[in-house]
Amino acid sequence: MSKNNPEKFNVVIIGAGPGGYVAAIRCAQLGLKTACVDDWRDAENKPSPGGTCLNVGCIPSKAMIDSSEKFHHTQHGLTEHGIDVGEVKLNLKAMHARKNKVVRALTGGVAALFMANKITFIAGRAKILANKSIEIIGHKKSDSQSLLAENIIIATGSSPKEFKLAPFDQKNIVDSTGALEFTSVPKHLCLIGAGVIALELGSVWRRLGSEVTLLKSRKNFLPDVDQEISTEALKLFTAQGLNLKAGVKITSCKVEAKKVSIAYQEENQQVTYKADKLIVAVGRDANSQNIFDPSLAIELDDKGFIKVDEQCRTHSDGIFAIGDVVGGAMLAHKGSEEGIMVAELIAGHHTRVDYATIPAVIYTDPEIAWIGKTEQELQTAGVAYNAGKFSFSGNGRARAAATTEGFIKVLADKITDRILGVHIIGPQASELIMQAKLAMDFGASSEDIAMTMFAHPTLSETLHEAALSVDNRAIHAVQVKKK
Ligand code: FAD
Ligand code: NAI
């Protein structure tokens, strides 16, 4: 449609990440005439719906995590199973090619779902003007157009935060996207930050052979994770060779002769570290600039996130915002659930997202996963609770697979026994946590899980035993009477 005669839609969605594309599909399922605009382009300059998550985030990072785990396991994990292998060689080019194929399959899948659901997909950069008119600058200028919408969903996502002392050059100093593309294994790899991205991608390159140093400004490691879990994680990751320096102050980063010199202060000592590559992973900023005309009543908070109510409404009538651009948990599944909620609200349904039970996972080896409250949060809030804990070393299936590191902890209200939080470090934590999610969403008590029959031998029995242990009756561990 031309600029003078804009096509009208019930809903226009800006951004085709896991927030936007899921919202678009749900809108279409509900019979709403839907368009989705996205400006992502792949390496060949072609449109590539799926946003950060599919193109440079969740999916390619997990492809590299799985490939690097297989490489490492083949080298170091098979002998104890009685399997001797010859020299194990890394073919990084083939590893990247597989990752890129996985990404293409999934972004192609989104495009196919758009077609099947009769969603109009427009490749280009959108801006909201007055009266819910949307101006789109196409990938080719000649493709520029305008649309009119009854409702607009902003799902523009987020971008890596810059660290002033180490601006990205995407060669030596890279963000998470660059960190997924190294064409050779850096001998010395430095990361600024020790959060989710730094741990996942630092572990990838460690397994592929890098010496890895992580520098972080604050002293505490994984501050949002239950402290017992973060203490265990620090112990395990240090043993794997991740060299964590916490509480350091970085004073300069210089690229000299293809190396990065990072100078930092560590307990009054000035240290200089020379790395082949530096990954900066100090959080992500909302993509909230130049998305809407300033005359609109859309407000940003002091960090640049779009302000919304608990159902993702902005202050501008009929304009919603979802996913990373509104902040909170910057997770794909949180954005997707918000997308579904908003689509259903627009279609006149009653719906909400339960923000209290968002599962979180860090895909390290072992994985870390949690849901609900940590012990520290319960203590700060003055909530009385019982804790039950069980180690994977006491689990038959974990022993059989030689994956015995870690434990599961269940926190339950002291009076009602309702589950308040579940915290896991261990094998397949990302899958196991979903049992806790289901239990919590159905309002289960630890007794409900304790009374459930679990198949044997499974890793899930660790959750069963942790729930039994809330009441001091785990079977495969000596129980000490709680005070
Ligand atoms: P995005 O996925 O960022 O999508 C926004 C889209 O909008 C993009 O395509 C962008 O190009 C487009 N856009 C922006 N502005 C405009 C405009 N003006 N016009 C048109 N289009 C526009 N989360 C998890 O839950 N699990 C994980 O394992 C995980 N791993 C991650 C690994 C990495 C390395 C990274 C960086 C992130 C990871 N995340 C993970 C986070 C996850 O990727 C984000 O939470 C998620 O992508 C946010 O979805 P979204 O739809 O809000 O935004
Ligand atoms: P993060 O918030 O997890 O970690 C940031 C790290 O940088 C922290 O360790 C912090 O202490 C450190 N830091 C901040 N400022 C610093 C400074 N000035 N000097 C040194 N260190 C500094 O952010 P990250 O890792 O960049 O990830 C961004 C988001 O992406 C996450 O919040 C998460 O939501 C999402 N993500 C999710 C994944 C998952 O679900 N498995 C995987 C990867 C990313």
Coordinates of C-alpha atoms and ligand atoms in Angstrom, one line a residue:
M1 CA 0.0 0.0 0.0
S2 CA 1.3 3.5 -0.7
K3 CA 1.9 6.2 1.8
N4 CA -1.2 8.1 0.7
N5 CA -3.5 5.1 1.0
P6 CA -2.2 3.1 4.0
E7 CA -3.5 -0.4 4.6
K8 CA -5.5 -0.8 7.8
F9 CA -4.8 -3.6 10.3
N10 CA -6.5 -4.7 13.6
V11 CA -2.9 -5.1 15.0
V12 CA 0.5 -4.1 13.8
I13 CA 3.4 -5.5 15.7
I14 CA 6.9 -4.0 15.6
G15 CA 9.6 -6.6 16.0
A16 CA 9.5 -10.3 15.2
G17 CA 11.5 -11.7 18.1
P18 CA 9.9 -14.2 20.5
G19 CA 7.7 -11.4 21.9
G20 CA 6.5 -10.1 18.5
Y21 CA 6.3 -13.2 16.4
V22 CA 4.4 -15.1 19.0
A23 CA 2.0 -12.1 19.5
A24 CA 1.5 -12.0 15.8
I25 CA 0.6 -15.7 15.5
R26 CA -1.8 -15.5 18.5
C27 CA -3.5 -12.4 17.0
A28 CA -4.0 -14.2 13.7
Q29 CA -5.4 -17.3 15.5
L30 CA -7.9 -15.0 17.1
G31 CA -9.1 -13.7 13.7
L32 CA -7.3 -10.3 13.9
K33 CA -5.9 -8.8 10.7
T34 CA -2.3 -8.7 11.6
A35 CA 1.0 -7.3 10.3
C36 CA 4.5 -7.7 11.8
V37 CA 7.3 -5.4 10.8
D38 CA 10.9 -6.4 11.5
D39 CA 14.2 -4.9 10.4
W40 CA 16.6 -7.9 11.2
R41 CA 18.8 -8.9 8.3
D42 CA 21.0 -12.0 8.1
A43 CA 24.6 -12.2 6.8
E44 CA 23.3 -12.3 3.2
N45 CA 21.2 -9.1 3.9
K46 CA 18.0 -11.1 3.8
P47 CA 15.1 -10.6 6.2
S48 CA 15.4 -13.0 9.2
P49 CA 12.4 -12.9 11.6
G50 CA 13.1 -14.3 15.1
G51 CA 14.8 -11.4 16.7
T52 CA 17.8 -11.6 19.0
C53 CA 16.7 -15.0 20.3
L54 CA 16.7 -16.9 17.1
N55 CA 19.4 -15.0 15.2
V56 CA 22.1 -14.2 17.7
G57 CA 20.8 -15.3 21.2
C58 CA 19.1 -18.3 22.7
I59 CA 19.4 -20.6 19.6
P60 CA 22.9 -20.0 18.3
S61 CA 24.3 -19.9 21.8
K62 CA 22.7 -23.2 22.7
A63 CA 24.0 -24.7 19.4
M64 CA 27.5 -23.7 20.4
I65 CA 26.9 -24.9 24.0
D66 CA 25.8 -28.3 22.8
S67 CA 28.6 -28.6 20.2
S68 CA 31.3 -27.5 22.6
E69 CA 30.0 -29.9 25.3
K70 CA 30.2 -32.8 22.9
F71 CA 33.7 -31.8 21.9
H72 CA 34.8 -31.6 25.6
H73 CA 33.0 -34.8 26.6
T74 CA 34.5 -36.7 23.7
Q75 CA 38.0 -35.6 24.9
H76 CA 37.5 -35.9 28.6
G77 CA 34.3 -37.7 29.5
L78 CA 34.4 -41.1 27.7
T79 CA 37.3 -42.9 29.4
E80 CA 35.4 -43.5 32.6
H81 CA 32.7 -45.1 30.4
G82 CA 35.3 -47.5 29.0
I83 CA 35.4 -45.8 25.7
D84 CA 38.9 -44.9 24.3
V85 CA 39.0 -42.5 21.4
G86 CA 41.9 -41.4 19.2
E87 CA 42.8 -37.8 18.7
V88 CA 39.8 -35.5 18.9
K89 CA 40.0 -32.6 16.4
L90 CA 38.0 -29.4 16.4
N91 CA 36.5 -28.3 13.1
L92 CA 35.3 -24.9 14.1
K93 CA 34.1 -24.0 10.6
A94 CA 31.8 -27.0 10.6
M95 CA 30.6 -26.2 14.1
H96 CA 29.6 -22.7 13.0
A97 CA 28.0 -24.0 9.8
R98 CA 25.8 -26.3 11.9
K99 CA 24.9 -23.5 14.2
N100 CA 24.0 -21.3 11.2
K101 CA 21.9 -24.1 9.7
V102 CA 19.9 -24.4 12.9
V103 CA 19.3 -20.6 12.9
R104 CA 18.2 -20.6 9.3
A105 CA 15.8 -23.5 9.9
L106 CA 14.1 -21.7 12.8
T107 CA 14.0 -18.3 11.2
G108 CA 12.6 -19.9 8.1
G109 CA 10.1 -21.6 10.3
V110 CA 8.9 -18.3 11.7
A111 CA 8.5 -17.0 8.1
A112 CA 6.5 -20.1 7.2
L113 CA 4.3 -19.7 10.2
F114 CA 3.6 -16.1 9.3
M115 CA 2.5 -17.3 5.8
A116 CA 0.4 -20.1 7.1
N117 CA -1.4 -17.8 9.5
K118 CA -1.9 -15.1 6.8
I119 CA 0.2 -12.5 8.7
T120 CA 1.6 -9.7 6.6
F121 CA 5.3 -9.7 7.2
I122 CA 7.1 -6.5 6.3
A123 CA 10.9 -6.2 6.3
G124 CA 11.8 -2.7 7.4
R125 CA 12.2 -0.3 10.2
A126 CA 9.0 1.0 11.8
K127 CA 8.2 4.2 13.6
I128 CA 4.8 5.0 15.2
L129 CA 3.4 8.4 14.3
A130 CA 0.2 10.2 15.5
N131 CA -3.2 8.5 15.2
K132 CA -1.6 5.0 15.2
S133 CA -0.1 5.5 11.8
I134 CA 3.1 3.6 11.2
E135 CA 5.8 4.7 8.9
I136 CA 8.0 1.9 7.6
I137 CA 11.4 2.5 5.9
G138 CA 11.9 -0.7 3.8
H139 CA 15.1 -2.6 3.5
K140 CA 15.0 -1.1 0.0
K141 CA 14.0 2.6 0.3
S142 CA 11.6 2.0 -2.6
D143 CA 9.7 -0.5 -0.3
S144 CA 8.9 2.3 2.2
Q145 CA 5.2 2.4 3.2
S146 CA 2.7 3.5 5.8
L147 CA 0.1 1.4 7.7
L148 CA -2.8 2.2 10.0
A149 CA -3.5 0.1 13.1
E150 CA -6.3 -0.1 15.6
N151 CA -3.7 -1.6 18.0
I152 CA 0.1 -1.5 18.1
I153 CA 2.4 -3.9 19.9
I154 CA 6.0 -2.7 20.4
A155 CA 8.3 -5.7 20.7
T156 CA 11.6 -4.1 19.6
G157 CA 13.7 -6.0 22.1
S158 CA 17.2 -5.0 23.4
S159 CA 20.8 -4.6 22.4
P160 CA 24.1 -5.2 24.1
K161 CA 25.0 -2.5 26.5
E162 CA 28.2 -0.6 25.7
F163 CA 31.0 -0.4 28.2
K164 CA 32.6 3.0 27.7
L165 CA 36.2 1.9 28.3
A166 CA 35.9 -0.9 25.8
P167 CA 33.8 0.2 22.8
F168 CA 32.9 -2.7 20.5
D169 CA 35.0 -2.9 17.4
Q170 CA 33.5 -6.4 16.6
K171 CA 37.0 -7.7 15.9
N172 CA 39.0 -7.7 19.1
I173 CA 36.3 -6.3 21.5
V174 CA 33.0 -8.0 20.8
D175 CA 29.5 -8.3 22.1
S176 CA 27.7 -11.7 22.5
T177 CA 27.0 -11.7 18.7
G178 CA 30.7 -11.4 17.9
A179 CA 31.5 -14.0 20.6
L180 CA 29.5 -16.6 18.7
E181 CA 31.5 -16.0 15.5
F182 CA 35.2 -16.3 16.4
T183 CA 36.9 -18.1 13.5
S184 CA 39.7 -19.5 15.7
V185 CA 39.8 -20.4 19.4
P186 CA 41.3 -17.4 21.2
K187 CA 44.2 -18.6 23.4
H188 CA 43.5 -16.0 26.0
L189 CA 39.9 -14.8 26.3
C190 CA 38.8 -12.1 28.7
L191 CA 35.2 -11.3 29.5
I192 CA 33.9 -8.2 31.2
G193 CA 30.9 -9.3 33.2
A194 CA 30.2 -12.7 34.9
G195 CA 26.4 -12.8 34.3
V196 CA 24.4 -15.2 32.2
I197 CA 26.1 -14.4 28.8
A198 CA 29.6 -14.4 30.2
L199 CA 29.2 -17.7 31.9
E200 CA 27.5 -19.4 29.0
L201 CA 29.8 -18.1 26.3
G202 CA 32.9 -18.2 28.5
S203 CA 32.2 -21.9 29.1
V204 CA 31.8 -22.5 25.3
W205 CA 35.3 -21.2 24.6
R206 CA 36.8 -22.8 27.7
R207 CA 35.6 -26.2 26.5
L208 CA 37.0 -25.5 23.0
G209 CA 40.4 -24.7 24.6
S210 CA 40.6 -21.0 25.6
E211 CA 42.1 -19.8 28.9
V212 CA 39.2 -17.7 30.2
T213 CA 39.2 -14.8 32.6
L214 CA 36.1 -13.1 33.8
L215 CA 36.2 -9.6 35.3
K216 CA 33.3 -8.2 37.2
S217 CA 32.8 -5.1 39.2
R218 CA 30.7 -6.3 42.1
K219 CA 32.0 -8.8 44.7
N220 CA 29.1 -11.2 44.8
F221 CA 28.8 -13.9 42.2
L222 CA 25.3 -14.4 40.5
P223 CA 23.6 -12.1 43.0
D224 CA 20.0 -13.0 41.8
V225 CA 20.6 -16.7 42.3
D226 CA 20.0 -18.5 45.6
Q227 CA 23.3 -18.1 47.5
E228 CA 23.9 -21.8 48.1
I229 CA 23.6 -22.5 44.4
S230 CA 25.9 -19.6 43.4
T231 CA 28.5 -20.8 45.9
E232 CA 28.4 -24.3 44.5
A233 CA 28.5 -22.9 40.9
L234 CA 31.5 -20.8 41.7
K235 CA 33.3 -23.8 43.1
L236 CA 32.4 -26.0 40.0
F237 CA 33.2 -23.3 37.4
T238 CA 36.5 -22.4 39.0
A239 CA 37.4 -26.1 38.9
Q240 CA 36.6 -26.1 35.2
G241 CA 39.1 -23.3 34.6
L242 CA 36.9 -20.2 34.5
N243 CA 39.1 -17.7 36.2
L244 CA 36.8 -15.2 38.0
K245 CA 38.0 -11.9 39.3
A246 CA 35.2 -10.2 41.3
G247 CA 35.2 -6.7 42.7
V248 CA 37.7 -5.4 40.2
K249 CA 37.8 -1.9 38.7
I250 CA 38.7 -1.8 35.0
T251 CA 40.7 1.3 34.2
S252 CA 41.5 0.9 30.5
C253 CA 41.2 -1.4 27.5
K254 CA 43.5 -0.8 24.5
V255 CA 43.8 -2.8 21.3
E256 CA 47.5 -3.1 20.4
A257 CA 48.9 -5.4 17.7
K258 CA 45.7 -7.5 17.5
K259 CA 45.7 -8.1 21.3
V260 CA 43.5 -6.3 23.9
S261 CA 45.3 -5.0 27.0
I262 CA 42.9 -4.7 29.9
A263 CA 44.1 -2.8 32.9
Y264 CA 42.3 -3.2 36.1
Q265 CA 42.6 -2.7 39.8
E266 CA 42.3 -5.7 42.1
E267 CA 42.5 -5.0 45.8
N268 CA 44.8 -2.0 45.4
Q269 CA 47.0 -3.8 42.9
Q270 CA 47.1 -2.6 39.3
V271 CA 47.0 -5.6 36.9
T272 CA 47.3 -5.7 33.1
Y273 CA 45.9 -8.7 31.2
K274 CA 46.6 -9.3 27.6
A275 CA 43.9 -11.1 25.8
D276 CA 43.4 -12.3 22.2
K277 CA 39.7 -11.4 22.4
L278 CA 37.6 -9.4 24.8
I279 CA 33.9 -10.1 25.2
V280 CA 31.9 -7.4 26.9
A281 CA 28.7 -8.7 28.5
V282 CA 27.5 -6.2 31.1
G283 CA 23.7 -6.3 30.4
R284 CA 21.4 -5.1 27.6
D285 CA 19.7 -1.8 26.8
A286 CA 16.1 -1.5 25.6
N287 CA 15.6 -0.7 21.9
S288 CA 13.3 2.2 22.8
Q289 CA 14.8 5.0 20.8
N290 CA 13.3 6.4 17.6
I291 CA 10.4 3.9 17.8
F292 CA 7.6 6.4 18.3
D293 CA 6.9 10.1 17.8
P294 CA 7.7 12.0 21.0
S295 CA 4.3 13.6 20.9
L296 CA 2.8 10.2 21.9
A297 CA 2.0 9.5 25.6
I298 CA 4.5 6.6 25.7
E299 CA 6.9 7.0 28.6
L300 CA 10.3 5.5 29.4
D301 CA 11.8 4.8 32.8
D302 CA 15.2 6.1 33.9
K303 CA 16.9 3.1 32.2
G304 CA 15.1 3.6 28.9
F305 CA 12.6 0.7 29.3
I306 CA 9.0 1.5 28.1
K307 CA 6.7 2.0 31.0
V308 CA 3.7 -0.4 31.0
D309 CA 1.0 -1.5 33.4
E310 CA 0.8 -5.2 34.5
Q311 CA -1.0 -6.0 31.2
C312 CA 1.6 -4.3 29.0
R313 CA -0.4 -1.2 28.2
T314 CA 1.6 1.9 27.6
H315 CA 0.1 5.3 28.5
S316 CA -1.1 5.7 24.9
D317 CA -4.4 4.1 24.2
G318 CA -4.2 1.0 22.0
I319 CA -0.4 0.9 22.1
F320 CA 1.1 -2.0 24.1
A321 CA 4.8 -3.0 24.7
I322 CA 6.2 -6.4 25.5
G323 CA 9.4 -8.4 25.9
D324 CA 12.9 -7.0 26.6
V325 CA 11.9 -3.4 25.7
V326 CA 9.8 -3.2 28.9
G327 CA 12.5 -4.7 31.1
G328 CA 11.9 -7.2 34.0
A329 CA 13.2 -10.6 33.2
M330 CA 14.8 -10.2 29.8
L331 CA 13.9 -13.7 28.7
A332 CA 12.4 -15.1 25.5
H333 CA 9.6 -17.0 27.2
K334 CA 8.6 -14.0 29.3
G335 CA 8.3 -11.9 26.1
S336 CA 6.3 -14.7 24.4
E337 CA 3.8 -15.0 27.3
E338 CA 3.3 -11.2 27.2
G339 CA 2.7 -11.4 23.5
I340 CA 0.0 -14.0 24.0
M341 CA -1.5 -12.0 26.8
V342 CA -1.7 -8.8 24.8
A343 CA -3.1 -10.6 21.7
E344 CA -5.9 -12.1 23.9
L345 CA -6.6 -8.8 25.6
I346 CA -7.0 -7.1 22.2
A347 CA -9.4 -9.9 21.2
G348 CA -11.4 -9.2 24.4
H349 CA -10.3 -12.1 26.6
H350 CA -9.4 -12.0 30.3
T351 CA -5.8 -13.0 30.7
R352 CA -2.6 -12.3 32.6
V353 CA 1.0 -13.4 33.0
D354 CA 2.2 -14.8 36.3
Y355 CA 5.4 -12.9 36.9
A356 CA 6.0 -14.6 40.2
T357 CA 6.9 -17.9 38.6
I358 CA 9.1 -17.2 35.6
P359 CA 11.6 -20.0 35.2
A360 CA 15.2 -19.0 34.7
V361 CA 18.0 -21.1 33.4
I362 CA 21.7 -20.6 32.9
Y363 CA 23.0 -23.1 30.4
T364 CA 26.3 -23.9 31.9
D365 CA 27.5 -27.4 32.6
P366 CA 26.0 -28.2 35.0
E367 CA 23.0 -26.1 34.3
I368 CA 21.5 -23.8 36.9
A369 CA 17.7 -23.3 37.0
W370 CA 15.4 -21.7 39.4
I371 CA 11.8 -20.5 40.0
G372 CA 10.1 -18.5 42.8
K373 CA 11.9 -17.1 45.8
T374 CA 15.4 -17.7 47.0
E375 CA 16.2 -18.3 50.7
Q376 CA 17.7 -14.8 50.9
E377 CA 14.5 -13.3 49.6
L378 CA 12.3 -15.2 52.0
Q379 CA 14.6 -14.2 54.9
T380 CA 14.5 -10.6 53.9
A381 CA 10.7 -10.7 53.6
G382 CA 10.5 -12.4 57.0
V383 CA 8.7 -15.5 55.6
A384 CA 9.1 -18.7 57.7
Y385 CA 9.9 -21.6 55.5
N386 CA 11.3 -25.2 55.5
A387 CA 14.0 -26.2 53.1
G388 CA 14.6 -29.7 51.6
K389 CA 17.7 -30.5 49.7
F390 CA 18.9 -33.6 47.8
S391 CA 22.2 -34.1 45.9
F392 CA 22.5 -35.7 42.5
S393 CA 25.2 -37.9 44.0
G394 CA 22.5 -39.8 45.8
N395 CA 20.5 -40.3 42.6
G396 CA 20.9 -43.6 40.7
R397 CA 20.4 -42.3 37.2
A398 CA 22.9 -39.4 37.8
R399 CA 25.4 -42.0 39.0
A400 CA 24.8 -44.2 36.0
A401 CA 25.4 -41.3 33.6
A402 CA 28.3 -39.9 35.7
T403 CA 26.7 -36.6 36.1
T404 CA 26.6 -36.3 39.9
E405 CA 27.5 -32.7 40.5
G406 CA 24.9 -30.4 42.2
F407 CA 21.6 -30.6 44.0
I408 CA 18.0 -29.6 44.1
K409 CA 16.5 -27.4 46.9
V410 CA 12.8 -27.0 47.6
L411 CA 11.6 -24.1 49.8
A412 CA 8.1 -24.5 51.3
D413 CA 6.0 -22.2 53.5
K414 CA 6.5 -23.3 57.1
I415 CA 2.7 -23.1 57.8
T416 CA 0.9 -24.0 54.6
D417 CA 3.7 -26.1 53.0
R418 CA 3.0 -24.4 49.7
I419 CA 6.2 -24.4 47.5
L420 CA 7.8 -21.0 47.4
G421 CA 10.9 -21.7 45.4
V422 CA 12.9 -24.4 43.7
H423 CA 16.6 -24.1 43.0
I424 CA 18.7 -26.5 40.9
I425 CA 22.3 -26.9 39.9
G426 CA 22.9 -30.1 38.1
P427 CA 22.3 -32.2 35.0
Q428 CA 19.2 -31.2 32.9
A429 CA 18.3 -28.5 35.4
S430 CA 16.6 -26.7 32.5
E431 CA 14.2 -29.6 32.0
L432 CA 13.7 -30.5 35.7
I433 CA 12.7 -27.0 36.7
M434 CA 9.6 -27.3 34.6
Q435 CA 8.2 -29.9 37.0
A436 CA 8.6 -27.3 39.7
K437 CA 6.9 -24.7 37.5
L438 CA 3.9 -27.0 36.9
A439 CA 3.7 -27.8 40.6
M440 CA 3.9 -24.1 41.7
D441 CA 1.3 -23.0 39.1
F442 CA -1.1 -25.6 40.4
G443 CA -0.5 -24.3 43.9
A444 CA 1.2 -27.5 45.0
S445 CA 2.7 -28.1 48.5
S446 CA 6.0 -30.0 49.0
E447 CA 3.8 -32.8 50.3
D448 CA 2.1 -33.0 46.9
I449 CA 5.4 -33.7 45.3
A450 CA 6.5 -36.0 48.1
M451 CA 3.3 -38.1 47.6
T452 CA 3.9 -38.4 43.8
M453 CA 5.3 -41.6 42.4
F454 CA 8.4 -40.9 40.3
A455 CA 9.7 -43.4 37.7
H456 CA 13.0 -45.0 38.6
P457 CA 15.8 -44.5 37.8
T458 CA 15.3 -40.8 36.7
L459 CA 17.0 -37.5 37.5
S460 CA 13.5 -36.3 38.5
E461 CA 13.7 -38.5 41.6
T462 CA 16.1 -35.9 42.9
L463 CA 13.2 -33.4 43.0
H464 CA 11.1 -36.1 44.7
E465 CA 13.8 -36.6 47.4
A466 CA 14.3 -32.9 47.9
A467 CA 10.5 -32.5 48.5
L468 CA 10.6 -35.5 50.9
S469 CA 13.5 -33.9 52.7
V470 CA 11.4 -30.7 53.4
D471 CA 9.8 -33.0 56.0
N472 CA 13.1 -34.9 56.9
R473 CA 12.1 -38.1 55.1
A474 CA 14.3 -38.3 52.0
I475 CA 15.0 -42.0 51.6
H476 CA 18.4 -42.1 50.0
A477 CA 20.1 -39.7 52.4
V478 CA 20.7 -39.7 56.1
Q479 CA 18.2 -37.2 57.5
V480 CA 19.2 -34.8 60.2
K481 CA 16.3 -33.5 62.3
K482 CA 15.6 -29.8 61.5
K483 CA 15.4 -27.3 64.3
Ligands
FAD1 P1 14.2 -9.4 20.3 O1 14.3 -10.8 20.2 O2 15.3 -8.5 20.6 O3 13.5 -8.9 18.9 C1 13.2 -7.6 18.6 C2 13.1 -7.5 17.1 O4 12.6 -6.2 16.8 C3 14.5 -7.6 16.4 O5 14.4 -8.4 15.3 C4 14.8 -6.2 16.0 O6 15.6 -6.1 14.8 C5 13.4 -5.6 15.7 N1 13.3 -4.2 15.8 C6 13.8 -3.3 16.7 N2 13.4 -2.1 16.4 C7 12.7 -2.1 15.3 C8 12.0 -1.2 14.5 N3 12.0 0.1 14.8 N4 11.3 -1.6 13.4 C9 11.3 -2.9 13.0 N5 11.9 -3.9 13.8 C10 12.6 -3.5 14.9 N6 16.6 -15.8 26.7 C11 16.1 -17.0 27.1 O7 14.9 -17.0 27.5 N7 16.8 -18.1 27.0 C12 18.0 -18.2 26.5 O8 18.7 -19.2 26.5 C13 18.6 -16.9 26.1 N8 19.9 -16.9 25.6 C14 20.4 -15.7 25.1 C15 21.7 -15.7 24.6 C16 22.2 -14.5 24.1 C17 23.6 -14.5 23.6 C18 21.4 -13.3 24.2 C19 22.0 -12.1 23.6 C20 20.2 -13.3 24.7 C21 19.6 -14.5 25.2 N9 18.3 -14.6 25.7 C22 17.8 -15.8 26.2 C23 17.5 -13.4 25.8 C24 16.5 -13.4 24.6 O9 17.2 -13.4 23.4 C25 15.6 -12.1 24.7 O10 15.0 -12.1 26.0 C26 14.5 -12.2 23.6 O11 15.1 -12.3 22.4 C27 13.7 -10.9 23.7 O12 12.6 -11.0 22.8 P2 11.9 -9.7 22.2 O13 10.9 -10.2 21.2 O14 11.5 -8.8 23.3 O15 13.1 -8.9 21.4
NAI2 P1 23.7 -9.9 33.2 O1 22.9 -8.8 33.9 O2 23.3 -11.3 33.4 O3 25.2 -9.8 33.7 C1 26.0 -8.6 33.7 C2 27.3 -8.8 34.3 O4 28.1 -7.7 34.1 C3 27.2 -9.0 35.8 O5 28.1 -10.0 36.2 C4 27.7 -7.6 36.4 O6 28.3 -7.7 37.6 C5 28.7 -7.2 35.3 N1 29.0 -5.8 35.2 C6 28.1 -4.8 35.0 N2 28.7 -3.6 35.0 C7 30.0 -3.9 35.0 C8 31.2 -3.1 35.0 N3 31.2 -1.8 34.9 N4 32.4 -3.7 35.1 C9 32.5 -5.1 35.2 N5 31.4 -5.9 35.3 C10 30.2 -5.3 35.2 O7 23.8 -9.5 31.7 P2 24.3 -10.3 30.4 O8 25.1 -11.5 30.8 O9 24.9 -9.2 29.5 O10 23.0 -10.8 29.8 C11 21.9 -9.9 29.4 C12 20.6 -10.5 29.4 O11 20.4 -11.5 28.4 C13 20.3 -11.3 30.7 O12 19.8 -10.4 31.7 C14 19.4 -12.3 30.4 O13 18.1 -11.9 30.6 C15 19.6 -12.5 28.9 N6 20.2 -13.8 28.6 C16 19.5 -15.0 29.1 C17 20.1 -16.2 28.9 C18 19.4 -17.4 29.5 O14 18.2 -17.3 29.8 N7 20.0 -18.5 29.6 C19 21.4 -16.4 28.2 C20 22.0 -15.2 27.8 C21 21.4 -14.0 28.0

